């Protein structure tokens, strides 16, 4: 209706950021910066300073990428869960401890002879109950989530120690260990990847054609196709890289599948819509009749669910359950950090579970990359702080008119 | 009581929604002091009063958004429970809040369907909350609703509400309330931010609601609009009823005096 | 009724709660049944440990038996106690304070040397080793490392062994050790022939990492403590050595000294030796023996000599299928 | 003008909660509950179950109260600082690590012969710079504070390790140690206490009389006097209790003095007003011409300042500097938790530094009280979670119409 | 240009504040497309246009709250910098925002002095930001301002703004802007939520501002109010100037047509 004036490149760029796809830009930029640094810049410096005799891009080697994915998997699992409550404007400090309790329980159960699959189901159920219990207190008693989950953190840490008096426990059960060990045969991995890409493309094109039929505004074909192509490129790159080392590990497939499910729920169901509505304006959501309290409880139940999955993944990958790996360690802050780095707002109403996975990769890359250098522990910590800052600053600086720092 | 006393002229139509003796306090502020109010089907009841008289509070109580400290709710003469917004929705009450109650982080079409999102058919094995949203349907619905209100500057129903102008937002809030199945529609200063043409459309919508046998409550400070659309006028002052007038039997000056100074007999009437 | 307090550093290493505290409480019950023992665990937080010491003193503890989280910040515990005339025993880990009354420990330097020697004996010229060191704040970790270096430095210098990767493990946290090992394997492209690990927690983490590469069982891995988990791994051939100390004896020695201190008696007959700690103070000291357990034979020795560990405990899970258990 | 209908007791109670004084109600209730439990209920149970042969209220003994205050002092110091940025709607995850760096630097400086007082000044300056640096990135680059301070946490942990290569260091300097050791003579303590009470009463009464002169609405004399009496009672009780064991420790006097200064700044200066304004509505604050960016930087500088003070207090009290006591431990979550339990909102615009101190006492009381019981580490953790929950729930449950859980 | 072309009747007074060629984009939305605007001292310039026409955006640009993508600012003919709200305040520009820009967590008196808090005398050794607030002075000031606008339902100036009615809030925003020393006052739909009496008071205030030689910009959808107070009327449509009229030379119908349909010559004028 209005004559559209020509848009400059910058306008286009900032308009693109406003699309669904644009929400990935910041964290992808950060990830690219970190990978570039560890994968290209550092080896180059080593080469030129004579420290290395050849250009060794170990960081970007398929093997290290495989490691990196596996190392980030537990953080990512928790981060995906935490994202759900962050959308509501709540926080969960007990997620890592919940994961710990679940892992410990899993270890004890399989040790006492419960079959692995049954133990996993029990543990998932326990995780859901643990999360929902906190949600009940938050929603119905009205205590701030920070306080409830801080108490939960203490209580669940204690519970974990109770279950695990020795501080650690080997987990040998083949079913449990299998989750991290089983590999999808190369060919099947490729088929799976292509199927996912195909479905993505089909869904997008179908939607576009339905929009046309209904007379709705169309996405620009450029945006549409670049989205499909970018998606395909990422999927194919991941599958082939992992195949180049071993194959797609079952654990990653599960993580992606669960995230896809949660991603779909958060963006494409009335339930997900209400998460965003409550996060954006709880009072409005209440007034249009959303059951805000139940929603809150269910969101915490989902965190509990994801924490249980994280516990299972952790037990599977570490081959053991230890207090420090979950409750005592830095897992909690890393998981919340991953969600926030992914662009999810602590104030609620903005975020995405996919970004949480990317955020977890950012955090995971720091430790992974620095451990490949021979730096001292102190230097590693300092450098990781600096890299993290630089990586997230790139986006902030490239954004026209920077925000409030929230 | 003030209420019946001032029912002059023709007999009042049978009330569809009625409340009696509504009390509401906020800490030290006594916002509603035993208010009676009613509205019939097929009529537009205007609710007027000075700033801070308690109009919006009464609306929110009627919509279940505030819990009354005391008082009685009747729907078609039968007592009903009204303690959450859900109760109101289920009784067929829709409302445009003065503060609009939109979610700025969501887009126009999402806001228009908020709380009543359409889902795709054929997923009935899932609970309703987990069925796939029909977002194209939502967009179509939003486009129609916005067009009806003649908001021509809104480029896309996929724009986030946070970036909209005051009038554009108000139009969305109105479209949401009138676009939903209901028997009572309450509008709290719906045209405050609207332009001339959009205001016209809203008044048309209100008239159409009356014709389709809705009970309409209309709050406004604009006497012209009130005398144009309303059938009766309830005047509040300092959280109490002043009187209820039949529009055709009164005039703006009388109403303004009632709003600002009350009736002469008021001293004996305040609850 | 007299009371004494036992302050544990963490529960990452199972020995503290499972073995040391259990043995200490038991011995105290035997030799001084009227003395109550309160056990605290600081979960690796020095501020918490200080608080626990204060609370113990507030409750009227007559002796503090402390396994500090680190040697320096525990000094305030001994000093505060001393202000009230309460003696402090350093158990396993030294407290660098002039007010440390007594210390009990084995020859950890030697145990480190044994760990390294074991790995050296099971590797050959030119092999690449990984060193998973202990917690940088634990005084024992440095001592163990020094012993390892006594054996290894000449070989590193001559090129007989190559130092492929080394890392400290803050708080003896196996999760940190696990990532160190992953990265070592990646960086060295699995070219690792031996792992000198400072304790069993690190060893377990290293083995889990190597299992993923199909290397577990082909590479010698050292350890310390001979935890049940470690002994199982030894039976499975994945861990190959662990240093063992008679924790029962350590706890008993500490208990005997504690009882003497409670009643204000002299204990010099129990602790004929002294060592000089980090602040130059002479501390009465009881050394305990140690043993380098290797393979199934080592496991048998430990089970025989360690009253807190039985064959049933070790022969569980996968380990139950090993020859040793059948 | 309006005829005021009679107010029920409940109305009065909820009206009281809305006053300035009312903000203390929830956290005071929580504190009272915890002290009642440890000080009265537990000993009673012990007595009746025959575990103890006499009623031993150790928890409420002057000696233990003294310990409790000293044990909570470092948490409180950090919590007071963190409250400042929470008011803005920001968060600081690096406060504990900053305190650690400052403490480590202090240790190294005095070891190298710098006089204690000079070292303290240097360290305070460093703390301010460390805080402000993060503030600059948050305000001017526009990175969320959670991410910047997470990076700060990593970086400062590394820095601390760098300064303290073995992770710990004894601090013997008499000036530094003196802060926790010096006691205010009993009589002086009483004089000080009475002086403070007198000033408080004078200020309140004067304000009341000025209100009258200016024709402004008056506070009810009941509210006024109960406020003055409650204040006097607390001050006198604290002074006499501490005198009964030893005396007022200098450290506590300093902490209270600094908090009073910050309390005054936040509530009674244009600077403090703008903190609340920005926290309540950053865009409004910006539009009325507040220099939001500078404000943010300065708020983080204040956190840095308080972190440095916390570092000095810690070094003094612990007689040493260790990595785990600051950066590696639970101090961070405890400090933020103290602020939030005190009633400060994570969403900005609501809170008080005094409440942070009370919140720190709540947290401190859990560890202190449980360490007096003979429970196992696991049980202690579990019980502390449960007590914390119950204590904060009391307020939530007594509030008419509970909130959204934020 | 449209602007001069339609300057009919008497000559325009010399502009106090003027802008030329203002451009403003929000992502894909082109909200202002080269707008010219001016206001002289001692005159009330009305700014009208449909919902979403760009009135509020122009206001925010004039107040430094939005940074214009392009355009020129002139104060008394001299180019000035206007990139932050501070710049505007320093140039003597005060504004009532359509969304009010209040802090709900603060009380009425704090909001009334927001950003210009009075401090007690005699602490000049401290930087201004750290001097003690004179909160009693703030309360006195607030009480006076509220009384002037006849908001009689507000019980206490110590009530938090979060609990106030729509009209009470708007009154506070108006009181804040007009209570501050200034040469330009801009009001964005200031009476939208106000009652009849309060609206009267605001119109009086506007007239008083004109008498005291302020330059006043007045945005409203209410033609009656506009024709009552304004001297000239600038019409915006789709982010472009339509025309500027002298109020005495035009009539509501002409303005409404210009707002909704533009001038007939418009096609050639859009920037
Ligand atoms: N949440 C609340 N907390 C405290 N006071 C409130 C709250 N909501 C309303 N009030 C008070 O109740 C009274 C009535 O407010 P209400 O919003 O109903 O007025 P109104 O008639 O809608 O006025 P307006 O015409 O300005 O919209 C006012 O004095 C207001 O300050
Ligand atoms: N922050 C923003 N982000 C995106 N679009 C915006 C933003 N602010 C305004 N717009 C768009 O710019 C256009 C002009 O908005 P503006 O608020 O100036 O309208 P207005 O003339 O004040 O309308 P009203 O009468 O409804 O208040 C609208 O289409 C609006 O959607
Ligand atoms: O037994 C070991 C102990 O001596 C050391 O101090 O900490 C780690 C333990 O494994
Ligand atoms: Mg209202
Ligand atoms: Mg507008």
XYZ file of C-alpha atoms in Angstrom, chain A residues 56 58 63-64 67 71 111 161 165-168 170 172 177 181 245-246 317-318 320 322-325 367-368 371-373 380, chain C residues 11-14 17-18 43 165 167 173-175 178-180 182-183 185-187 189-190 208 211-213 229 232-233 316 318:
62
model
C 47.761 -28.497 12.913
C 43.444 -30.108 15.751
C 37.698 -36.118 16.263
C 37.781 -32.963 18.316
C 34.623 -34.696 21.535
C 31.517 -32.760 26.143
C 23.836 -51.704 40.653
C 25.121 -37.379 48.824
C 27.653 -41.960 50.181
C 30.933 -42.823 48.527
C 31.091 -39.719 46.429
C 31.235 -41.768 43.258
C 30.856 -46.822 38.539
C 28.698 -50.424 33.982
C 26.582 -46.943 28.836
C 28.593 -45.470 23.076
C 35.731 -39.601 12.877
C 33.330 -42.285 14.007
C 29.211 -40.581 29.182
C 31.277 -40.428 32.357
C 30.342 -43.143 36.592
C 30.316 -38.402 40.998
C 29.123 -35.659 43.276
C 31.335 -33.010 41.747
C 30.446 -33.757 38.156
C 37.205 -25.510 27.822
C 37.852 -27.846 24.925
C 42.700 -27.692 27.074
C 44.314 -28.261 23.689
C 46.778 -25.489 24.425
C 43.095 -20.945 30.710
C 33.289 -36.189 49.681
C 34.839 -36.432 46.254
C 37.232 -39.055 47.534
C 35.302 -41.858 49.157
C 33.645 -40.676 55.019
C 33.860 -44.367 54.271
C 32.535 -30.001 50.700
C 50.340 -33.763 28.575
C 47.240 -30.949 34.166
C 37.432 -33.423 40.739
C 37.146 -36.432 38.401
C 35.071 -34.380 35.969
C 38.062 -36.523 32.521
C 38.248 -33.501 30.297
C 42.011 -33.311 30.727
C 39.966 -36.347 26.589
C 42.029 -33.437 25.472
C 44.099 -38.093 23.769
C 42.876 -35.704 21.129
C 46.012 -33.663 21.129
C 46.023 -38.531 18.681
C 45.767 -41.466 21.097
C 36.612 -43.785 31.102
C 37.486 -46.755 27.095
C 35.868 -44.513 24.552
C 38.962 -44.918 22.414
C 36.111 -48.731 42.358
C 37.401 -53.368 40.442
C 39.149 -51.592 37.603
C 30.381 -56.695 42.217
C 31.474 -56.412 35.953
